[in-house]
PDB file of C-alpha atoms in Angstrom:
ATOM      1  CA  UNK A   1       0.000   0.000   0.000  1.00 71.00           C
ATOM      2  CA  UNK A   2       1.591   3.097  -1.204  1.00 82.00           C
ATOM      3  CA  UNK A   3       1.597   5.801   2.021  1.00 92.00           C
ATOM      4  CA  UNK A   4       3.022   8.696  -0.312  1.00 95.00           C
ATOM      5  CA  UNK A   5       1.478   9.086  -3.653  1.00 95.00           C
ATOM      6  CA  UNK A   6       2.484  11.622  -6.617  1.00 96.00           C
ATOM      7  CA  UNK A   7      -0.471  11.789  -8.876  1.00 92.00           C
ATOM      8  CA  UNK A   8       1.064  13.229 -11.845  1.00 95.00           C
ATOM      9  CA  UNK A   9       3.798  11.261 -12.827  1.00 94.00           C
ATOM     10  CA  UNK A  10       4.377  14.387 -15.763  1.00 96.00           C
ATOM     11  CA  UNK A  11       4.324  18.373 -15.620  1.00 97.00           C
ATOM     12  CA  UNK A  12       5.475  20.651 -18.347  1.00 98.00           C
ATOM     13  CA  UNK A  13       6.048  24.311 -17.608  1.00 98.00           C
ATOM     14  CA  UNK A  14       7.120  27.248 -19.648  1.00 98.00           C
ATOM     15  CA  UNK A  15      10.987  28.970 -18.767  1.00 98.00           C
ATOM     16  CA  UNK A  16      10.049  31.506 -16.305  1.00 97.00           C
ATOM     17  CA  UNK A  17       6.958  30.430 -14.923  1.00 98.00           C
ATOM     18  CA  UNK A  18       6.344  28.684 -11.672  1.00 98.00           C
ATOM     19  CA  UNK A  19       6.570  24.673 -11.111  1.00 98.00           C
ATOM     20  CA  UNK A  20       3.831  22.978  -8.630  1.00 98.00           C
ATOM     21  CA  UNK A  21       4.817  19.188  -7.750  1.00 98.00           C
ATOM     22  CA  UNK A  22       1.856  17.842  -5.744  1.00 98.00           C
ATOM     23  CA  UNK A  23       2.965  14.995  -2.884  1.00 98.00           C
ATOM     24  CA  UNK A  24       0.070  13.151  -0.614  1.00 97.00           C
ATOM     25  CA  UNK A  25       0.576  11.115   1.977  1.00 97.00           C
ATOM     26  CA  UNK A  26      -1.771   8.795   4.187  1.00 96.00           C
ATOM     27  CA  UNK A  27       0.085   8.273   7.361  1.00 94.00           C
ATOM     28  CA  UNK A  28      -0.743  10.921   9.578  1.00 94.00           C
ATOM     29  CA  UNK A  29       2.456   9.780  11.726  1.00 94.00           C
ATOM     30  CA  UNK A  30       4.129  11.118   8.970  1.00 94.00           C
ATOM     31  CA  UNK A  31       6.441  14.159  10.601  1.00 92.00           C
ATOM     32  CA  UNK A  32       9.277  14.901   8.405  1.00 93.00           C
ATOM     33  CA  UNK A  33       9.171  15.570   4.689  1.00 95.00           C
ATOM     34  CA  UNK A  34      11.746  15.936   1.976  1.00 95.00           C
ATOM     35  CA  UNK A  35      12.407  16.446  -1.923  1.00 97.00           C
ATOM     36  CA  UNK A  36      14.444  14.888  -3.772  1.00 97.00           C
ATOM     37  CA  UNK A  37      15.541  15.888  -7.725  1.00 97.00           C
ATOM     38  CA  UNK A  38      16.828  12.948 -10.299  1.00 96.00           C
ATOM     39  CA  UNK A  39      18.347  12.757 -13.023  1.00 95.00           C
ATOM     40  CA  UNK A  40      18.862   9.819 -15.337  1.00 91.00           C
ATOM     41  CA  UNK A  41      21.420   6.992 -14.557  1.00 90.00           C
ATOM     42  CA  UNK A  42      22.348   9.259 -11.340  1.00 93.00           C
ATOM     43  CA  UNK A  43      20.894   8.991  -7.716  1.00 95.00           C
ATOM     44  CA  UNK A  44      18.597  11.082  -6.338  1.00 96.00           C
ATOM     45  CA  UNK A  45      19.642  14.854  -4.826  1.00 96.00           C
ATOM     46  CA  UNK A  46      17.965  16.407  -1.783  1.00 95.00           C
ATOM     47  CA  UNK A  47      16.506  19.369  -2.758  1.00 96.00           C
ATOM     48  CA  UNK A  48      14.803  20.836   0.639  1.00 96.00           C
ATOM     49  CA  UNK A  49      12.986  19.813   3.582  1.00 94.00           C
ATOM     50  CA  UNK A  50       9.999  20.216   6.300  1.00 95.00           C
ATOM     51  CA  UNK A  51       9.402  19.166   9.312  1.00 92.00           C
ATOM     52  CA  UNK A  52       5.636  18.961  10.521  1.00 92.00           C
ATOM     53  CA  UNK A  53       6.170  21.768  13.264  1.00 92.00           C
ATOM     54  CA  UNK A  54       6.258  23.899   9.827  1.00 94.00           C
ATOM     55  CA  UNK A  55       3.845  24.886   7.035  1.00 95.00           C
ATOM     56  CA  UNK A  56       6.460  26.266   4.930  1.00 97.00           C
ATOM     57  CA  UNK A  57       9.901  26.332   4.349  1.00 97.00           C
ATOM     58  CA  UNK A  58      11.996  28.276   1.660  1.00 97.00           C
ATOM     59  CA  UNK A  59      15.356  27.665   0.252  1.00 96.00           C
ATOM     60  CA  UNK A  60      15.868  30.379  -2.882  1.00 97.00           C
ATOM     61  CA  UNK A  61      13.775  29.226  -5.664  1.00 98.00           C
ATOM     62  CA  UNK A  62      11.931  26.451  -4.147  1.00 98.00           C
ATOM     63  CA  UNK A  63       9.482  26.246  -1.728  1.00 98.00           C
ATOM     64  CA  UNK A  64       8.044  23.748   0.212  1.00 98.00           C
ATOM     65  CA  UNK A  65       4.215  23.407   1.837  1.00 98.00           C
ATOM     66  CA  UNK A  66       2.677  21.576   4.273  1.00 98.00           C
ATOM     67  CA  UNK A  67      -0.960  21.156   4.901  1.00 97.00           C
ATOM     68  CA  UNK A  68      -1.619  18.829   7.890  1.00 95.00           C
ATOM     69  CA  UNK A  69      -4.936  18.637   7.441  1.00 95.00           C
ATOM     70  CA  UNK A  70      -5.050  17.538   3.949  1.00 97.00           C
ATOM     71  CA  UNK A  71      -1.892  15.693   4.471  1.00 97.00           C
ATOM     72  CA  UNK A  72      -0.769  16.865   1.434  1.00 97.00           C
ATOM     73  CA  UNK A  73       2.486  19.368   0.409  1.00 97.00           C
ATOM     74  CA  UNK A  74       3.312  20.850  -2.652  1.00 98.00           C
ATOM     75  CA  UNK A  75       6.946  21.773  -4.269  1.00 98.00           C
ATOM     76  CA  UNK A  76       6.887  25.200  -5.965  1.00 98.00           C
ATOM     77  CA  UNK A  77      10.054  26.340  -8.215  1.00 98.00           C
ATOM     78  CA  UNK A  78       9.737  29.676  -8.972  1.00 97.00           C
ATOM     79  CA  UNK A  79      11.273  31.047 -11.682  1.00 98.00           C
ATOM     80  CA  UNK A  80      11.702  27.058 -13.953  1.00 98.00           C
ATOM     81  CA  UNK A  81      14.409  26.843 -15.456  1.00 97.00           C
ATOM     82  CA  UNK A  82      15.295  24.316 -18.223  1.00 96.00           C
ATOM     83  CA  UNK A  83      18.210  22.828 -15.799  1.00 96.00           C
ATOM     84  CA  UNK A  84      15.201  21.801 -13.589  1.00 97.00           C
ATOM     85  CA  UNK A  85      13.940  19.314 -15.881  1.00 97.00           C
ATOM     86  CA  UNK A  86      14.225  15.983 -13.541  1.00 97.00           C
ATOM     87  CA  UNK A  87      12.199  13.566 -11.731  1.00 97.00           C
ATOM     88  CA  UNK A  88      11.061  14.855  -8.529  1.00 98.00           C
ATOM     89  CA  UNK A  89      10.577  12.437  -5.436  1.00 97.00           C
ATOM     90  CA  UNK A  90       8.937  13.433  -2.422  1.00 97.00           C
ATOM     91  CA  UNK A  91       9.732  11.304   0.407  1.00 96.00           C
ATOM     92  CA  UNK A  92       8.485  10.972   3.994  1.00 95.00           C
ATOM     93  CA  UNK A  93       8.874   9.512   7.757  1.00 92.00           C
ATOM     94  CA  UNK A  94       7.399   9.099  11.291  1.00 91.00           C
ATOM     95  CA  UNK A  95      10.192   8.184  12.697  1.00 79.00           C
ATOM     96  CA  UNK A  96      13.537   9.783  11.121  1.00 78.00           C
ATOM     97  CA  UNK A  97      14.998   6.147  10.062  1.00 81.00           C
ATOM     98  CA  UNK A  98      12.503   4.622   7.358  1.00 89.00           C
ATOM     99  CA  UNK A  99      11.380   6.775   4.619  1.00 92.00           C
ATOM    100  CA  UNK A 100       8.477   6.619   2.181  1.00 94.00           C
ATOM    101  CA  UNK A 101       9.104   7.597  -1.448  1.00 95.00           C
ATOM    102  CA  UNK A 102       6.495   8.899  -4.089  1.00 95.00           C
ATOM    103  CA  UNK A 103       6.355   7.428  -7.832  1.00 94.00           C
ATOM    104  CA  UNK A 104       7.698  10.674  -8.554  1.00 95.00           C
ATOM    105  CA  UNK A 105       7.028  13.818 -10.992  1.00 97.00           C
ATOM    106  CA  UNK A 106       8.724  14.009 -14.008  1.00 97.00           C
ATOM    107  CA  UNK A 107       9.258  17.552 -14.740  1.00 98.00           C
ATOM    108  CA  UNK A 108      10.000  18.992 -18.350  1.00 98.00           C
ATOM    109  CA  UNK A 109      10.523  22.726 -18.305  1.00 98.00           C
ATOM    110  CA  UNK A 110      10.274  24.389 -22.035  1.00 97.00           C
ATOM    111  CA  UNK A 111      12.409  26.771 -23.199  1.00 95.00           C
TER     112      UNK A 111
ATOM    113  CA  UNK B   1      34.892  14.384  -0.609  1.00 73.00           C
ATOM    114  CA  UNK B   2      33.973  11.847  -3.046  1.00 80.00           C
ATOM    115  CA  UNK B   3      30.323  11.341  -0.544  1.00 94.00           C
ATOM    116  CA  UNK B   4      28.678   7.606  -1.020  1.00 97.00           C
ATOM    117  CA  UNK B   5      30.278   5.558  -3.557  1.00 97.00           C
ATOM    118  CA  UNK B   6      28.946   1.926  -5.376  1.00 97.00           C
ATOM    119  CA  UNK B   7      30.469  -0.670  -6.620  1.00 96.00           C
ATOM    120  CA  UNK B   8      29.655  -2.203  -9.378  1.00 96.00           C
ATOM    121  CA  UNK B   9      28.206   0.425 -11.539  1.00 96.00           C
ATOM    122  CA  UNK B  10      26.108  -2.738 -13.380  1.00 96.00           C
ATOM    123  CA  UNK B  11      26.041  -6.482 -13.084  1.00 96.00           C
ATOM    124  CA  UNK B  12      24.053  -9.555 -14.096  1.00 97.00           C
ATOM    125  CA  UNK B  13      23.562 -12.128 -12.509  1.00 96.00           C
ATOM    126  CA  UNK B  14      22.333 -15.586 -13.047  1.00 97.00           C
ATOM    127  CA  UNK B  15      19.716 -16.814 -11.748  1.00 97.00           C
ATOM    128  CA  UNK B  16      20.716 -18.357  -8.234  1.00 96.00           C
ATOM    129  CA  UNK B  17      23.986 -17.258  -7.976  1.00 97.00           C
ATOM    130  CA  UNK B  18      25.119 -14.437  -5.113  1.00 96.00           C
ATOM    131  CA  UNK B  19      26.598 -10.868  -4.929  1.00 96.00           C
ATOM    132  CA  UNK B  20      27.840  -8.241  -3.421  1.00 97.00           C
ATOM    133  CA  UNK B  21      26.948  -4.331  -3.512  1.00 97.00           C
ATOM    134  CA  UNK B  22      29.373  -2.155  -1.916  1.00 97.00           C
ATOM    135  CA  UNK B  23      28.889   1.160  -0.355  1.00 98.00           C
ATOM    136  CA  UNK B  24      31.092   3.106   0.991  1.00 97.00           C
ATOM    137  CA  UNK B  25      30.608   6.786   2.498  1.00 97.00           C
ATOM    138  CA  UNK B  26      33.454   9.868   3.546  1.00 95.00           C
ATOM    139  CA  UNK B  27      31.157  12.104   5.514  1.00 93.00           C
ATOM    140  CA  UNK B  28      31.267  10.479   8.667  1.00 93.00           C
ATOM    141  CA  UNK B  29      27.724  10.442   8.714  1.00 93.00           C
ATOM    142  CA  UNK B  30      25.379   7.750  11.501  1.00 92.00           C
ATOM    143  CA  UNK B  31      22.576   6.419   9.095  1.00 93.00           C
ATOM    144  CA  UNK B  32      22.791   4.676   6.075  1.00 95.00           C
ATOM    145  CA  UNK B  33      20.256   3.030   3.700  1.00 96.00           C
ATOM    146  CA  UNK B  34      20.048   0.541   0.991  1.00 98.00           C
ATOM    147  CA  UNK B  35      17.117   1.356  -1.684  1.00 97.00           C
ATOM    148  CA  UNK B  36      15.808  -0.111  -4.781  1.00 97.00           C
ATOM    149  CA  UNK B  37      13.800   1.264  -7.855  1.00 96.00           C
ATOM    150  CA  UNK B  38      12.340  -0.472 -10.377  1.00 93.00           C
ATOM    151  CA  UNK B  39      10.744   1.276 -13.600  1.00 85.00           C
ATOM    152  CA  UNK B  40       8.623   3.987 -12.829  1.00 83.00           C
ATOM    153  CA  UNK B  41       8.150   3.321  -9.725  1.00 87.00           C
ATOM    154  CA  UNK B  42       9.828   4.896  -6.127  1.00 89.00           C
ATOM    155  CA  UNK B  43      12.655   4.161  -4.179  1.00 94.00           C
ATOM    156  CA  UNK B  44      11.847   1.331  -0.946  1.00 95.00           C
ATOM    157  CA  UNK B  45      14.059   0.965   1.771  1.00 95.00           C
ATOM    158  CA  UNK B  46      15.386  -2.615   2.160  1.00 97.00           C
ATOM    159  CA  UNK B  47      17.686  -1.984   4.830  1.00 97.00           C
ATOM    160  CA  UNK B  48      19.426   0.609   7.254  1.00 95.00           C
ATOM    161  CA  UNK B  49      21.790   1.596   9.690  1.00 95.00           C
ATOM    162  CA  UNK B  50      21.830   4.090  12.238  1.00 92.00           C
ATOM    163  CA  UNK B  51      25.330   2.993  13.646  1.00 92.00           C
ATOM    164  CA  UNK B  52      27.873   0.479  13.392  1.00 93.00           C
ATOM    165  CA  UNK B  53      26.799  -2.324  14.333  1.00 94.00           C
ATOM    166  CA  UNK B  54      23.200  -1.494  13.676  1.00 95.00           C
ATOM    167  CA  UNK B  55      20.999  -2.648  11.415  1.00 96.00           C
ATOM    168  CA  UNK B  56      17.196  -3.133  10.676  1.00 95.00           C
ATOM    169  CA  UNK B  57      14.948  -4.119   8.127  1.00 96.00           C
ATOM    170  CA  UNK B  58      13.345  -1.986   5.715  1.00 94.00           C
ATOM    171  CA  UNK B  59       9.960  -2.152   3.600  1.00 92.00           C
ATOM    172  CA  UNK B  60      11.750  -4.739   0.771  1.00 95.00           C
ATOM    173  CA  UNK B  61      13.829  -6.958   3.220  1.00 96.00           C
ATOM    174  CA  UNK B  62      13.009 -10.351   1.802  1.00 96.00           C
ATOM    175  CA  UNK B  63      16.340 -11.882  -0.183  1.00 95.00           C
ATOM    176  CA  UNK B  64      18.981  -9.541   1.732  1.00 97.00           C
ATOM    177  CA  UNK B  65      21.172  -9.291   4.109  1.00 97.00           C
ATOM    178  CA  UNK B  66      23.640  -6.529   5.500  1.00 97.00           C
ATOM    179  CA  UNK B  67      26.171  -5.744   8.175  1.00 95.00           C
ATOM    180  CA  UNK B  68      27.695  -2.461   9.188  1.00 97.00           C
ATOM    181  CA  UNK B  69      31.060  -3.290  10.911  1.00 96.00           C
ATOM    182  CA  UNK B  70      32.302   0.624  10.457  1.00 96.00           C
ATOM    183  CA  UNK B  71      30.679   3.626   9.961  1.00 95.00           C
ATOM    184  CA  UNK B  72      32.094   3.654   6.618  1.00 96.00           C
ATOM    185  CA  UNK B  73      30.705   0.784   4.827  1.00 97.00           C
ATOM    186  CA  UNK B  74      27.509  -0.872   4.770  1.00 98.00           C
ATOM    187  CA  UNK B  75      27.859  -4.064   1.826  1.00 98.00           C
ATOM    188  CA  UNK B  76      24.257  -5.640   0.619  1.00 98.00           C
ATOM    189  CA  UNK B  77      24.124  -9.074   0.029  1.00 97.00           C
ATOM    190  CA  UNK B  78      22.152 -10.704  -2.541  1.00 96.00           C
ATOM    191  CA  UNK B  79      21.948 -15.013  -1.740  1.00 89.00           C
ATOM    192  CA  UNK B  80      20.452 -16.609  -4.299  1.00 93.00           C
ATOM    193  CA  UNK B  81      19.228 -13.890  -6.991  1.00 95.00           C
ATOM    194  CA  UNK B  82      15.895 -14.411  -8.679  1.00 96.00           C
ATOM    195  CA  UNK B  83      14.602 -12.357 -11.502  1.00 95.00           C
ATOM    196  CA  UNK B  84      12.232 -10.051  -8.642  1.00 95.00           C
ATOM    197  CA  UNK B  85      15.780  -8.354  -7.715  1.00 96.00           C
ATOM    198  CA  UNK B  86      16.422  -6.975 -10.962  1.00 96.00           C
ATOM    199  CA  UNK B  87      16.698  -3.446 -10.508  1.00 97.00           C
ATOM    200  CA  UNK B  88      18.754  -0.364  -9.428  1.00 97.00           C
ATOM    201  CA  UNK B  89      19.805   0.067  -5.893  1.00 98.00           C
ATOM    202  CA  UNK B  90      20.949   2.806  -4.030  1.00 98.00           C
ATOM    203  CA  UNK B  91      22.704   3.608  -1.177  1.00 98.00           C
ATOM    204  CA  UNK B  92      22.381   6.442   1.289  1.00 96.00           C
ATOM    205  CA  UNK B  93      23.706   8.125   4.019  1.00 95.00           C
ATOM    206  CA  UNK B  94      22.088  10.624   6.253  1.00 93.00           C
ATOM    207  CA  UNK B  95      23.856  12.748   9.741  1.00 88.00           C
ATOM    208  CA  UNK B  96      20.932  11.534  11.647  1.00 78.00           C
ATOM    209  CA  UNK B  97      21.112  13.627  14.125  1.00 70.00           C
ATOM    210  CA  UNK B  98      19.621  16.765  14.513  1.00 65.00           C
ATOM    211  CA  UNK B  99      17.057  16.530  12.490  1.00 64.00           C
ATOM    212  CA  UNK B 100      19.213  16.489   9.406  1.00 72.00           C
ATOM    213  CA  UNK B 101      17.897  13.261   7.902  1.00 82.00           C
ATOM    214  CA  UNK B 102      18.247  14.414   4.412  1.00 89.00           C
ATOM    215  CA  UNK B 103      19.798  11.568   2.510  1.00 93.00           C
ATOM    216  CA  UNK B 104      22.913  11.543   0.254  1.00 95.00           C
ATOM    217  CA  UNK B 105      22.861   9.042  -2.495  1.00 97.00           C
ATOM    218  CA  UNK B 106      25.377   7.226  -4.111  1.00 97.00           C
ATOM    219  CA  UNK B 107      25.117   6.773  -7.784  1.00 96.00           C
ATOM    220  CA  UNK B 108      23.305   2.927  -8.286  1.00 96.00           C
ATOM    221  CA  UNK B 109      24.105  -0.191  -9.037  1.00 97.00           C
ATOM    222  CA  UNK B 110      22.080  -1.591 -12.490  1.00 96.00           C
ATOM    223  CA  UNK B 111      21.145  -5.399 -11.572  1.00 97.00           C
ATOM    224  CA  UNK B 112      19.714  -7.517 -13.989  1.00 96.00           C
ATOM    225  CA  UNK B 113      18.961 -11.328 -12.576  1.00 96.00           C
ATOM    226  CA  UNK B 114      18.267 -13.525 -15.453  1.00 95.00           C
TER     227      UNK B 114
END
């Protein structure tokens, strides 16, 4: 049973505009969130992080939400930029040793 | 640093035979994870470590084994391959502590069991 889903396994977004990756998860234990960025034949690269005391967290471009409620956060890259095309994991844990992945996101970003 | 390193890059196996990944990591870091992916789907955790010593079983244990002797290494063992372990696994290591339990990975190992 997959606890943390991606729904779109594609996105494609315009140079300039803003990327939304969508990440849901079921396991309200669930505490601490990350995102990861891959690119072909090479492993995954954390990207940024949140922690469930937190609804948002910012690290330059990208942005990271949390909705409790929902259980649901969202990845937003703002501006895209063509060197952001990747597959985007999110990933998440209730206990800091065992993490949950997503399918992931692949994201194309159009010059 | 040269972070987590694999070895080999790719390998297949025959059926029933054995194997091992290595991992190595440089950053002194606590926790460290073994992963694998098949096609389009996510990474799950078949193993980790949060110490030498240390080890526990992950989502995907079934047909593994590991050890962590040093903080440095954490090897996966494959015993008796079947075609269900073809795929690419990952290693990881993590601080741990802190709340920094953001995950460096190595660069995979390509398994093919046929």
């Amino acid at each position: 049973d997959q606890q943390v889903k991606q729904n779109s396994p594609s996105l494609s977004v315009q140079e300039g505009r803003i990327s939304i990756l969508n990440c849901d998860y079921t396991n309200s234990m669930f505490d601490y969130f990350l995102w990861y960025k891959k690119y072909p034949a090479e492993g995954p690269t954390f990207l940024i992080s949140i922690s469930s005391i937190k609804d948002k967290n910012e690290d330059g471009r990208f942005t990271v939400f949390l909705n409790k409620s929902a259980k649901h956060l969202s990845l937003h890259i703002v501006p895209s930029q063509p060197g952001d095309s990747a597959v985007y994991f999110c990933a998440a844990s209730a206990t800091g040793n065992q993490f949950y992945f997503g399918t992931g996101t692949s994201l194309t970003v159009i010059p | 640093n040269a972070g987590v390193t694999q070895t080999p890059k790719f390998r297949i196996l025959k059926i029933g035979q054995s194997m091992t990944l290595q991992c190595t990591q440089d950053m002194n870091h606590n926790y460290m994870y073994w992963y694998r992916q098949d096609p389009g789907m996510g990474l799950k955790l078949i193993y980790y470590s949060v110490g030498a010593g240390i080890t526990d079983k992950g989502e995907v244990p079934n047909g593994y084994n590991v050890s962590r002797s040093t903080t440095e290494d954490f090897p996966l063992r494959l015993e008796l391959a079947a075609p269900s372990q073809t795929s690419v696994y990952f290693c990881a290591s993590s601080p741990g502590q802190g709340f920094r339990y953001e995950q460096y990975f190595g660069p995979g190992t390509r398994l093919t069991v046929t």
